[in-house]
Short mmCIF file of C-alpha atoms and ligand atoms in Angstrom, two decimals:
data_model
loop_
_atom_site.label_atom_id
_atom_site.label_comp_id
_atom_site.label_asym_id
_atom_site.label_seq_id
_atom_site.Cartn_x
_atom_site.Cartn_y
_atom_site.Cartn_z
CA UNK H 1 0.00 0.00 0.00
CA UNK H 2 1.36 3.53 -1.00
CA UNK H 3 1.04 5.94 2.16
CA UNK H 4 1.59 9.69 2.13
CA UNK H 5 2.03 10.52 6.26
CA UNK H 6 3.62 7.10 7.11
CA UNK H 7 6.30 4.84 5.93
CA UNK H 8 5.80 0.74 6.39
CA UNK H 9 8.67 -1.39 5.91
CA UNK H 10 9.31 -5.01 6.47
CA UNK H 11 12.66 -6.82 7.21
CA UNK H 12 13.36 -10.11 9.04
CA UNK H 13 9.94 -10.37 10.56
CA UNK H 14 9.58 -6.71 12.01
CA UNK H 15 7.28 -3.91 10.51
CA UNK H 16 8.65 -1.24 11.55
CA UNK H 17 5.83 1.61 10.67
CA UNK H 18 7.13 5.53 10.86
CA UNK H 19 5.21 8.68 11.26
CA UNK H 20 6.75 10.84 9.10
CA UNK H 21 5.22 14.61 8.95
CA UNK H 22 8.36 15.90 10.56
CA UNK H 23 7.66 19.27 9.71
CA UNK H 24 4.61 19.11 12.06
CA UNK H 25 6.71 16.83 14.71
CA UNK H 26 4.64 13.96 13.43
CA UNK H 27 1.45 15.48 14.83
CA UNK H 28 -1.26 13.22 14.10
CA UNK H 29 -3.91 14.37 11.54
CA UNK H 30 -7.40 12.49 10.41
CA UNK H 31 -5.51 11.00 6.97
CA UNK H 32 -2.64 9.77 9.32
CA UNK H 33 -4.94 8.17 11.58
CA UNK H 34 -6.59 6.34 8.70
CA UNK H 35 -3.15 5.24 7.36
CA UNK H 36 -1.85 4.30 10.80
CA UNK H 37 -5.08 2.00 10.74
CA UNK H 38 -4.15 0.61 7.62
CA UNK H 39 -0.67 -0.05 8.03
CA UNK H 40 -1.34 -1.97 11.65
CA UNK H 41 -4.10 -3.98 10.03
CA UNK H 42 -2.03 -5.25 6.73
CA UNK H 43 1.01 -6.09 9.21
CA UNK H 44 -1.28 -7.74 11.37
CA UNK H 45 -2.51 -10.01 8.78
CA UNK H 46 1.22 -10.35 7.52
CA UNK H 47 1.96 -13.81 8.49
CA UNK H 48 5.66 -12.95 8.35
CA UNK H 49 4.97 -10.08 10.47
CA UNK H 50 6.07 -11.48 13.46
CA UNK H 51 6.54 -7.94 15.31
CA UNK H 52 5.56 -4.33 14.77
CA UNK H 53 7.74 -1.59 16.09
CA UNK H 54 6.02 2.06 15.62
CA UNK H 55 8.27 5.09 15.96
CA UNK H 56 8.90 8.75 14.20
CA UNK H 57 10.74 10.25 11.86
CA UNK H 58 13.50 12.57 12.64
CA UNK H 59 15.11 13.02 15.65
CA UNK H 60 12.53 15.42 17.41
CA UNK H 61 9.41 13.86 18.06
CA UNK H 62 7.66 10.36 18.31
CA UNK H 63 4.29 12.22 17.75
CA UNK H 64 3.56 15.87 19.31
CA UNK H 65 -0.13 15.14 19.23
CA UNK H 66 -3.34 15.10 17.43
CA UNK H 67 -3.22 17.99 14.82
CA UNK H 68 -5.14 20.96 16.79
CA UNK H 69 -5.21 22.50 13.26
CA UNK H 70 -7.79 20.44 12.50
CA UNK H 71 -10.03 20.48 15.60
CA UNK H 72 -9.65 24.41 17.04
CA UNK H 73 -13.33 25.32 15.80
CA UNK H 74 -14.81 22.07 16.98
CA UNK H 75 -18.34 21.59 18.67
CA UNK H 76 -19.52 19.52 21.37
CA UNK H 77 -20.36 17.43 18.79
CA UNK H 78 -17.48 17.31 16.85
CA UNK H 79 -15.42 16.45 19.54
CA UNK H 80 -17.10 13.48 20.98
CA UNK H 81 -16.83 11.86 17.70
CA UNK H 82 -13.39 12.62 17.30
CA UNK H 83 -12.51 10.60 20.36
CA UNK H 84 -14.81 8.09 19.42
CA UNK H 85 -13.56 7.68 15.98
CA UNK H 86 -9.32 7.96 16.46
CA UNK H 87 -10.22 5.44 19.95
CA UNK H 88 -11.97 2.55 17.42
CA UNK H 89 -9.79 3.34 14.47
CA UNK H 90 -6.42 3.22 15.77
CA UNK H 91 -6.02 3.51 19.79
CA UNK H 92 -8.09 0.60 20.67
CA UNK H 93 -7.22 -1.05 17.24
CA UNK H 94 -3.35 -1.05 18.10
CA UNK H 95 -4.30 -2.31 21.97
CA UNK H 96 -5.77 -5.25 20.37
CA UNK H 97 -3.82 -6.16 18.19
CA UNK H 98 -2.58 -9.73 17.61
CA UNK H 99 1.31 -9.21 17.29
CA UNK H 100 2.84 -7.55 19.39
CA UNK H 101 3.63 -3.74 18.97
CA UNK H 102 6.57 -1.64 20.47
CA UNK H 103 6.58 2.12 20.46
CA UNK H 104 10.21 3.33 19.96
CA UNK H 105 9.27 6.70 21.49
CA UNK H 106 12.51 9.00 19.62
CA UNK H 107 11.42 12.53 21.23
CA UNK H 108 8.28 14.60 22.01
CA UNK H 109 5.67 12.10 22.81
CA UNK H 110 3.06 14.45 24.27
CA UNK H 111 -1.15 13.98 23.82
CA UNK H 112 -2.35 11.50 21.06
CA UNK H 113 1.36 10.84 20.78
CA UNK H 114 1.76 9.64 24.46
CA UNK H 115 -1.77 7.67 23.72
CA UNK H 116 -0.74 6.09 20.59
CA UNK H 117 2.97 5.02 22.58
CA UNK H 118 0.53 3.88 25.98
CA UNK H 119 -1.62 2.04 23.16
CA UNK H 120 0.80 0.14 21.87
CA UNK H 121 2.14 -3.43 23.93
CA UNK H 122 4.95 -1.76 25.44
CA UNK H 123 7.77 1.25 25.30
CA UNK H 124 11.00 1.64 24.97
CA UNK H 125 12.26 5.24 24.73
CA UNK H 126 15.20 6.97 23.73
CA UNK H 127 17.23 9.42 26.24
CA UNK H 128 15.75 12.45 24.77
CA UNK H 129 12.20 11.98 24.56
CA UNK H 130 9.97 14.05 26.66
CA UNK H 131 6.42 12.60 27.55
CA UNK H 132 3.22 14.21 28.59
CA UNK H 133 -0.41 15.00 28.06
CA UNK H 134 -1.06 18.55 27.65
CA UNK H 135 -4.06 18.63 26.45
CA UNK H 136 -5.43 20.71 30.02
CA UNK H 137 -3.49 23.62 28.95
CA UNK H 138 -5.56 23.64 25.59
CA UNK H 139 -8.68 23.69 27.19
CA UNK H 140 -9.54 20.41 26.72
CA UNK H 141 -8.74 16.58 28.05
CA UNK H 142 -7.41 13.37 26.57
CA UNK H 143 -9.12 11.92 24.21
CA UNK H 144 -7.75 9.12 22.80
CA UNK H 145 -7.57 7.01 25.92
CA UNK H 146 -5.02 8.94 28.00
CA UNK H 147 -7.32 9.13 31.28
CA UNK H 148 -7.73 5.24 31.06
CA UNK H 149 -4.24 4.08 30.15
CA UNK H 150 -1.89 6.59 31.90
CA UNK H 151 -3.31 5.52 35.50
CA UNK H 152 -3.23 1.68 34.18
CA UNK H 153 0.69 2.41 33.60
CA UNK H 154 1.56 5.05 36.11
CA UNK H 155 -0.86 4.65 38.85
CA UNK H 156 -3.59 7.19 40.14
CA UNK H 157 -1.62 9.88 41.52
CA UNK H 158 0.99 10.38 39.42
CA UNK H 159 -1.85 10.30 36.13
CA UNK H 160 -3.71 12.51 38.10
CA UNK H 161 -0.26 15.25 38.60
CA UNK H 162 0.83 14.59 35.03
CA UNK H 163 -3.09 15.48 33.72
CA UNK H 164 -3.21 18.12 35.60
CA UNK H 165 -0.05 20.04 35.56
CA UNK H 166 0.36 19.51 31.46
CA UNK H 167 3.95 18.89 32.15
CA UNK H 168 6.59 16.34 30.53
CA UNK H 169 8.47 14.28 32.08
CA UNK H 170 12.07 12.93 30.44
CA UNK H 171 12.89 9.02 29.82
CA UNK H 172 14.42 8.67 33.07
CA UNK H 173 11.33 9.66 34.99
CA UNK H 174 9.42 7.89 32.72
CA UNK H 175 11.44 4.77 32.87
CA UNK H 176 11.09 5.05 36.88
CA UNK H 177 7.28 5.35 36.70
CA UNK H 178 6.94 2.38 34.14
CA UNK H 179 5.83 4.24 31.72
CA UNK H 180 8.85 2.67 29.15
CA UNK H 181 10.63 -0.34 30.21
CA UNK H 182 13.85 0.77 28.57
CA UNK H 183 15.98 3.91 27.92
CA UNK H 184 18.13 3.58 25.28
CA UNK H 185 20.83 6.22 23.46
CA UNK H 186 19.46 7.78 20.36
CA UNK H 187 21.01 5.90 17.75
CA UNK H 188 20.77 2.29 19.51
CA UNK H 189 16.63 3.28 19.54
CA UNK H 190 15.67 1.10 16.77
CA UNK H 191 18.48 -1.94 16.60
CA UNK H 192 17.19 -2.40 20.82
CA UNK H 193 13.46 -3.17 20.02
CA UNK H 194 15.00 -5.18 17.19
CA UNK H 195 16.73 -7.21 19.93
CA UNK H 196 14.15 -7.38 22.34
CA UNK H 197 11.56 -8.13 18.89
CA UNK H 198 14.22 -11.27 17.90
CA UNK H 199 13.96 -12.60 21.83
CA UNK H 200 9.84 -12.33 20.97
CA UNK H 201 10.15 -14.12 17.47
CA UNK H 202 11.74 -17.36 18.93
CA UNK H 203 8.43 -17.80 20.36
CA UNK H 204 4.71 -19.41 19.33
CA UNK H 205 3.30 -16.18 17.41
CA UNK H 206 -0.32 -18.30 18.43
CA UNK H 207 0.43 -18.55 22.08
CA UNK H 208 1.47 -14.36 22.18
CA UNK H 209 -1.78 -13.83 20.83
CA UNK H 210 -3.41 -15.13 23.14
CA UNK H 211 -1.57 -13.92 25.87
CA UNK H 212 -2.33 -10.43 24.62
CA UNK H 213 -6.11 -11.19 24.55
CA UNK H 214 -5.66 -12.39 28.07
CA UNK H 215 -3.85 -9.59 29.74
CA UNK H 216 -5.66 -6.93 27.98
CA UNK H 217 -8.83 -8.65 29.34
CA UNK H 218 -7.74 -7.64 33.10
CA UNK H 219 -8.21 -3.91 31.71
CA UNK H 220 -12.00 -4.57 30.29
CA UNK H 221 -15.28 -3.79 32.11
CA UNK H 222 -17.52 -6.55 33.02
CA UNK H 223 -14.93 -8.98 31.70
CA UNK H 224 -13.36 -11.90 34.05
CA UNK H 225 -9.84 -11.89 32.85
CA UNK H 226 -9.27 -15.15 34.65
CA UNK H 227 -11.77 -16.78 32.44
CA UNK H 228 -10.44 -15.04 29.69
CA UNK H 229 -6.71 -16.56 30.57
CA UNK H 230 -8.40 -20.31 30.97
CA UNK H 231 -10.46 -20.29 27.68
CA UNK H 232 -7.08 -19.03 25.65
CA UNK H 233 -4.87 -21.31 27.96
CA UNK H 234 -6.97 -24.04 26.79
CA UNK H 235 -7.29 -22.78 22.90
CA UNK H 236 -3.41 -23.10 22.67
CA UNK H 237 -3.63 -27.02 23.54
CA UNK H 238 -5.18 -27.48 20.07
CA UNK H 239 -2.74 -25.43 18.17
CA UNK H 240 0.04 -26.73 16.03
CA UNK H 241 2.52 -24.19 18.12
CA UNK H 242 1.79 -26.28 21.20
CA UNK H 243 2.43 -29.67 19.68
CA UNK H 244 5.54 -28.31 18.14
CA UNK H 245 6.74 -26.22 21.53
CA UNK H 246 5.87 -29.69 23.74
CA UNK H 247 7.54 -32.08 21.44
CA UNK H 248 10.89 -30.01 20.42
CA UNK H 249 11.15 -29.22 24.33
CA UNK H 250 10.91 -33.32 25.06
CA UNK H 251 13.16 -33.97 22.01
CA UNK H 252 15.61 -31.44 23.51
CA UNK H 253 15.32 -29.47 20.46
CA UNK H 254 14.42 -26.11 19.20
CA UNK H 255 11.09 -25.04 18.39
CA UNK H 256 10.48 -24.40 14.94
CA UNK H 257 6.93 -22.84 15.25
CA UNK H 258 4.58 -22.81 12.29
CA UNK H 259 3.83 -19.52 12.81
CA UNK H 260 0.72 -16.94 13.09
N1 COA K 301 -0.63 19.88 16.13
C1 COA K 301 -0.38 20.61 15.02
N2 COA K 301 0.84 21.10 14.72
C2 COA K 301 1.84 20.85 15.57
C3 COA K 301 1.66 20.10 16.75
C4 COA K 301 0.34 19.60 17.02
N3 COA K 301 0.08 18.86 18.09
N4 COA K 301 2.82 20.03 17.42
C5 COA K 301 3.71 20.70 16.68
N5 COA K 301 3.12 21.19 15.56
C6 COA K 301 3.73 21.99 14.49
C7 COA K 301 3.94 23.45 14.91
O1 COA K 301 2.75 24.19 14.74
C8 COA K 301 5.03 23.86 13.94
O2 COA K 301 4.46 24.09 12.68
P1 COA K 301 4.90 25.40 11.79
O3 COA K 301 6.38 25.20 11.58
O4 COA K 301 4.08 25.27 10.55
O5 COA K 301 4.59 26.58 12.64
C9 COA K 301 5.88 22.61 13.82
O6 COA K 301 5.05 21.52 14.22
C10 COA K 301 7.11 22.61 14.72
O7 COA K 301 6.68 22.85 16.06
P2 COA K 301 7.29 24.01 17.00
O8 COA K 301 6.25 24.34 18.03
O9 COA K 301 7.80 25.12 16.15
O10 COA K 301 8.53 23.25 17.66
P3 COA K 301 9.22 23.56 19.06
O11 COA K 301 10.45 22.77 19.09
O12 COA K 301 9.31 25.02 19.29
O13 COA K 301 8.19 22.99 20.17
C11 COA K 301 6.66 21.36 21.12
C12 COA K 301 7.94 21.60 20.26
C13 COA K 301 6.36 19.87 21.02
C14 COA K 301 6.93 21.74 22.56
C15 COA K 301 5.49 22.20 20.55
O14 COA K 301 5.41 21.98 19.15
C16 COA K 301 4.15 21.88 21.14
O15 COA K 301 3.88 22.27 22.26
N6 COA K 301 3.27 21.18 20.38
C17 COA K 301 1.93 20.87 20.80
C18 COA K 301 1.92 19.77 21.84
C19 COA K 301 0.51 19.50 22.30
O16 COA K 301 -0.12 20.30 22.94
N7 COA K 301 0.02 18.31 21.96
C20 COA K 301 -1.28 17.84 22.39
C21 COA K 301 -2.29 18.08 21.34
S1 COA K 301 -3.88 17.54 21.90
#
């Protein structure tokens, strides 16, 4: 697919997908939305996309937000369905995702760019990126899931301080609150989540999938996440991964997993 806000590439199993509007610090307008839908869903139904890294281009931002160009003369209205449509489209989309996705978070990673990185399976961040949601000082909240996932991540409090304040807090802070499980230089950004995305490729694609649906499920109203974990325990026992994990383990062999 040809894209005109984001690049897609594929190489030894990773996707890597990058926002590239660098002139606007990757800010995230309606068309990039729809692309960033696109892009996930064709990877995700890439069997040979194993892993999906998401990350910016430059070396100033990850994504500096949804484009307020675009929604300064909104209406009640207007807005609701803004939320409604980027949560469905890509937030929520990217959360559910069957293979796993790492934000590489390369710089400013502030509103719908902090949502899309909190979205994603998990964060690794390089030493100059700067995180925050400062959507307050525009007279308005999060949107795209920030009030739900920052506290999931953070905790209470400190969701509550960073909402509230506007601020941004740097990848050491970050890393401290758990916001990003890594830190990494600049330059090492990218070949890092291609390290930690090799360690997640030896594994059964089949089995990750399910483990996503199951931990995500501990985040979902009115769902039992424990029933959700037994159910996909028990779908993996009729997979092909599981006969091929059980056997090479017993034949003291690698597994050599079929795939997704
Ligand atoms: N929406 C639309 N455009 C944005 C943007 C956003 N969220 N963030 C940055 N841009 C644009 C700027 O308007 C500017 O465009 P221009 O060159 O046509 O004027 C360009 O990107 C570069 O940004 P600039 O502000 O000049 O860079 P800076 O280094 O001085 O500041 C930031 C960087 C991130 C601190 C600043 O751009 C900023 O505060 N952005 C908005 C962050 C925000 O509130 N996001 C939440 C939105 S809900």
């Amino acid at each position: 697919m040809n894209y005109e806000n984001i690049l897609s590439e594929h190489h030894n199993g990773i996707t890597t997908i990058t926002i590239n509007r660098p002139k606007k610090l990757n800010a995230l307008n309606k068309d990039t939305i729809q692309e960033l839908h696109d892009a996930f869903e064709e990877a995700d139904n890439d069997k040979d996309a194993k892993v999906i890294i998401v990350t910016g281009s430059g070396d100033k931002a990850f994504v500096a937000g949804a484009d307020i160009s675009e929604f300064a003369d909104f209406s009640v209205e207007e807005g609701g369905k803004l939320a409604a449509q980027g949560q469905a489209l890509l937030f929520d989309f990217v959360e559910n995702l069957s293979t796993p996705v790492i934000a590489a978070v390369n710089g400013f990673a502030l509103g719908g760019g902090l949502e899309l990185a909190m979205a994603c399976h998990f964060r690794v961040a390089s030493t100059n990126a700067k995180m925050g949601l400062p959507e307050t000082s525009l007279g308005v909240i999060p949107g795209y899931g920030g009030t739900q996932r920052l506290p999931q991540l953070v905790g209470k409090g400190r969701a509550m301080e960073m909402v509230m304040t506007a601020g941004m807090i740097d990848a050491t802070q970050a890393s401290h609150y758990g916001l990003v499980n890594h830190v990494t230089e600049p330059q090492e950004l990218l070949s890092f989540c291609e390290k930690i995305a090799g360690k997640i490729m030896r594994n059964s694609s089949v089995a990750i999938a399910e483990a996503i649906r199951a931990i995500n499920a501990n985040y979902k109203d009115g769902v039992n996440g424990f029933e959700v974990e037994i159910e996909a325990f028990g779908n993996c026992f009729g997979t092909e991964d599981f006969t091929e994990g059980t056997t090479a383990f017993l034949e003291k062999r690698k597994a050599d997993f079929p795939g997704k």
